Amino acid sequence: MFLTGGLKSLLPHVLRRIIRCNRLSISNTSGMAEGYKQANVVILHKSLADDFEKFCHANNGPLPLLYRSKPGDWKCPPLSSDSDIRTDCLQYKIYEHGACTGSLKSLKEYSEQLKDMVTFYLGCSFSFERAVQNAGIPIRNVEQKCNISMYKTGVPCYSVSTFCCNLVVTMRPIPESQLEAAVLATSELKEAHGAPIHMGDPGLLGIPDLSKPDYGDPVHLHPGDIPVFWACGVTGVEAVINCRAPLAFTHSPGCMFITDLKNDNVTVRSSREVPQVHCISQDPLHYSIVSAEAAQKIKTLETLIGIDPGDRGIIHLRCQDELLKACLSISHARSVLITTGFPTHFTYEPPEENDGPPGALAIAAMLQALEKEVAIVTDQRAMNLNKKIIEEAVQLGILKRPVPLLSYQRENANSALMFLCDNGNPGRPRFDHLIAIERAGMAADGNYYNARKVNIKHLVDPIDELFLAAQTIPGITTTGVGDGGNELGMGKVKDAVKKHIKNGDVIACDVEADFTIVAGVSNWGGYAIACALYILSTCEIHDRYLRKAVGFPQLSKKMVWLSALPSVTKEEKLLKTLVRHRVRSGKTASLEMEVDGLPFYNTHSLMIEKLL
């Protein structure tokens, strides 16, 4: 019997010969023939082969097709010089009508049936282990001398004919400080599943318990390790089970076919292809991926909106990369709740200012284009006004359809929880992300103040409570957009507001958001969020991560997203609508074409052009 010690340095053809002779005392091929590609194996009747190939191409993250044999061909010349698929895997599984009916060391007894069957060789993550180790990253399952952990997820693959199943993933514990290095090491190795499809809480993939893998062995995390998940070729096994073919064979998970092909390291050449990793949530823990190129574009947007035309001192409030992180989080969200409305003009009817609603509708328009659920919550007294504005925004082509309009009132201690979650169950939030843009924010004394230190609490519903409740509900993330420090979500920078903003010691909002976007005018922050979401949607690295490497790239929808972006024409029409409804400029209470005392033409219009 051969033991595991020298197997990692043996050449593939030698290993295959040893496996063929059934002389190995090991349970999996992880760490063997380092630097060479390994393959998952699926063997199906020839009548199913074309559909399975289409299924692989439609889900090429988990099922990168290395080679498809002809019926009855037991060799695979492009992958190996002297192989026999009937004998060259450590162990096989046999499936009859979707049920696993046994494990085999050899398929030779089925040689007659195999004459009408086609073998698919699919890429395997064992192939990238050398690249990961070369980056100085530990492979925990190799250290622990066990098979990799494999899990069924709640993520559906793209179905083709009878082939339909959920994605299967492998999990590798990676030290948090090396997450980006792990992504970089694997992202270009497309035939070995490429970059991870998820980093962080397994529950976000529908995995209930890491200690109970569906295939393979439990792999233990060290302190500081993050669970990182890659698409897995065992997805093909699940597809075989669900198609209920009369007879099918696969490798036994972890017992791969070892090819003669070297896993050549790929040099990442342009910024478009360099991935960055950003933490977007602590509870549940969640990281996202974006290209360096897209990240830089979004950072440029953040710089553009960060100018201080009113010379109010907002430069001291700015937090770096908040726009990027907020938009990454929104990009992952399924359902978004937006709030706006600052009744600064308490002596007028309506008391609202015109900074806020245009930015809120710009965000809503892009969320609609991205096929996310979106709703707006506002003050009960302003419902009719906002309903009219939304209806006209649809007529003007700013929104594809009306946005549901909600109001919130505190009736008891659980009101916020009941509003945010189905039946008040924190495990079932209705919204993934809350966005406040130019929304009056509660100060430390419980009052709400405009910039001139006037208490306007009587005009403001306690929507802050939703943001406070969200801090206690796993899975709801929040963003605040403001331009003076008295807006909802600005609690994160309240010390700077008190120090650098006029009347800041009184007016500073005390309620924090997870992400704080500071802009010269809050509407600009809304426009920047819409533009940043467009940039993320057109980033191939981020798109693949969002769809978990199953299905097809979403870039075919680019024109729909493009048409949802704000434009000078759209915003001009919307501002005229607000003026017609007597919604005034914040600083001057003017009913002219201005926002915060700044003229629309050559100030706001110029900012929109720069952002686009």
mmCIF file of C-alpha atoms in Angstrom, residues 42 44-68 118-122 157-165 235-236 239 547 549-553:
data_model
loop_
_atom_site.group_PDB
_atom_site.id
_atom_site.type_symbol
_atom_site.label_atom_id
_atom_site.label_comp_id
_atom_site.label_asym_id
_atom_site.label_seq_id
_atom_site.Cartn_x
_atom_site.Cartn_y
_atom_site.Cartn_z
ATOM 1 C CA VAL A 42 -20.162 12.559 -14.777
ATOM 2 C CA LEU A 44 -24.502 9.686 -18.727
ATOM 3 C CA HIS A 45 -26.393 7.943 -21.519
ATOM 4 C CA LYS A 46 -25.647 9.538 -24.885
ATOM 5 C CA SER A 47 -29.308 10.665 -25.237
ATOM 6 C CA LEU A 48 -28.788 13.050 -22.286
ATOM 7 C CA ALA A 49 -25.346 14.303 -23.293
ATOM 8 C CA ASP A 50 -26.315 17.376 -25.341
ATOM 9 C CA ASP A 51 -28.624 18.717 -22.638
ATOM 10 C CA PHE A 52 -26.017 18.124 -19.938
ATOM 11 C CA GLU A 53 -23.415 19.981 -21.980
ATOM 12 C CA LYS A 54 -25.810 22.946 -22.279
ATOM 13 C CA PHE A 55 -26.390 22.732 -18.521
ATOM 14 C CA CYS A 56 -22.612 22.952 -17.963
ATOM 15 C CA HIS A 57 -22.260 25.995 -20.230
ATOM 16 C CA ALA A 58 -25.201 27.671 -18.466
ATOM 17 C CA ASN A 59 -23.552 27.102 -15.061
ATOM 18 C CA ASN A 60 -19.865 27.239 -15.883
ATOM 19 C CA GLY A 61 -18.812 28.336 -12.379
ATOM 20 C CA PRO A 62 -19.569 24.951 -10.798
ATOM 21 C CA LEU A 63 -19.318 22.990 -14.075
ATOM 22 C CA PRO A 64 -16.358 24.203 -16.188
ATOM 23 C CA LEU A 65 -16.261 21.640 -18.990
ATOM 24 C CA LEU A 66 -12.737 20.349 -19.663
ATOM 25 C CA TYR A 67 -13.678 17.558 -22.085
ATOM 26 C CA ARG A 68 -16.673 15.615 -23.384
ATOM 27 C CA VAL A 118 -20.653 9.786 -22.586
ATOM 28 C CA THR A 119 -18.100 10.963 -20.003
ATOM 29 C CA PHE A 120 -17.902 14.614 -18.925
ATOM 30 C CA TYR A 121 -14.703 15.828 -17.270
ATOM 31 C CA LEU A 122 -15.370 18.972 -15.215
ATOM 32 C CA CYS A 157 -28.715 26.665 -10.968
ATOM 33 C CA TYR A 158 -29.941 27.646 -14.428
ATOM 34 C CA SER A 159 -32.088 24.705 -15.553
ATOM 35 C CA VAL A 160 -31.801 22.959 -18.922
ATOM 36 C CA SER A 161 -34.408 20.304 -19.802
ATOM 37 C CA THR A 162 -34.362 17.608 -17.081
ATOM 38 C CA PHE A 163 -31.177 18.995 -15.505
ATOM 39 C CA CYS A 164 -32.061 21.211 -12.559
ATOM 40 C CA CYS A 165 -30.559 21.428 -9.083
ATOM 41 C CA THR A 235 -23.255 20.228 -8.518
ATOM 42 C CA GLY A 236 -23.118 17.779 -11.449
ATOM 43 C CA ALA A 239 -28.067 17.326 -11.420
ATOM 44 C CA ARG A 547 -25.141 35.433 -9.289
ATOM 45 C CA ALA A 549 -21.297 31.891 -10.902
ATOM 46 C CA VAL A 550 -24.510 30.215 -12.092
ATOM 47 C CA GLY A 551 -26.621 31.328 -15.040
ATOM 48 C CA PHE A 552 -25.443 33.905 -17.543
ATOM 49 C CA PRO A 553 -23.898 37.381 -17.170
#
